[in-house]
């Protein structure tokens, strides 16, 4: 019996000690000051913008030696024009489903008939041109299809510094085939991600 009383006493004292040692949490302290901002990262090329295939509704100057049409391209910003890459492609009616990177020329009998090209005339716009070098006149078809790809900046020493094309020079990117660009940037065969 003495052992039982002794054992109960020890259990009771232990229970009292353990429950009295528990402490309740106090109120939360004030929020500390914000840390300093980190350095800005380099401009990336992960946000490549691409259009769907489109055809011009009309060519300005059609029937002369030089024709063009302007395409609204909201992704063409001042930053893209100054530090990015603007690529364009054509599916010309005489080529079937072949895709030509622009600039390109079409030939007949070894003579340049038409030089096709593109450039940005202003923020938000790309001009597509067709110039005949044979001395005659030319009427470009409105069924020719065009598409553009805009690669944001991130260029250092003429090399892209970020994204899938990191390490390539701007000239290397410009000379890649349409399929190489599609694969490098994960661009679908059709559709757009431009808003």
PDB file of C-alpha atoms in Angstrom, residues 8 12 19 34-35 37 46 48 67 78 105 109 111 132 136 140 165 190 194:
ATOM      1  CA  UNK A   8       0.324   7.887  -7.023  1.00  0.00           C
ATOM      2  CA  UNK A  12       0.365  13.473  -9.304  1.00  0.00           C
ATOM      3  CA  UNK A  19       1.009  21.135 -16.819  1.00  0.00           C
ATOM      4  CA  UNK A  34      10.795  45.606 -45.641  1.00  0.00           C
ATOM      5  CA  UNK A  35      14.182  44.533 -46.949  1.00  0.00           C
ATOM      6  CA  UNK A  37      14.846  45.627 -53.385  1.00  0.00           C
ATOM      7  CA  UNK A  46      10.848  33.950 -72.909  1.00  0.00           C
ATOM      8  CA  UNK A  48       8.258  35.898 -77.595  1.00  0.00           C
ATOM      9  CA  UNK A  67       4.274  47.741-103.385  1.00  0.00           C
ATOM     10  CA  UNK A  78      10.106  50.950 -78.819  1.00  0.00           C
ATOM     11  CA  UNK A 105      13.589  36.893-103.469  1.00  0.00           C
ATOM     12  CA  UNK A 109      15.053  32.191-115.271  1.00  0.00           C
ATOM     13  CA  UNK A 111      16.493  36.908-112.882  1.00  0.00           C
ATOM     14  CA  UNK A 132      10.332  44.134-108.620  1.00  0.00           C
ATOM     15  CA  UNK A 136       8.546  46.080-115.117  1.00  0.00           C
ATOM     16  CA  UNK A 140       1.371  41.192-105.556  1.00  0.00           C
ATOM     17  CA  UNK A 165      18.017  31.651 -77.710  1.00  0.00           C
ATOM     18  CA  UNK A 190      -0.865  28.723 -86.407  1.00  0.00           C
ATOM     19  CA  UNK A 194      -0.482  38.764 -79.235  1.00  0.00           C
TER      20      UNK A 194
END
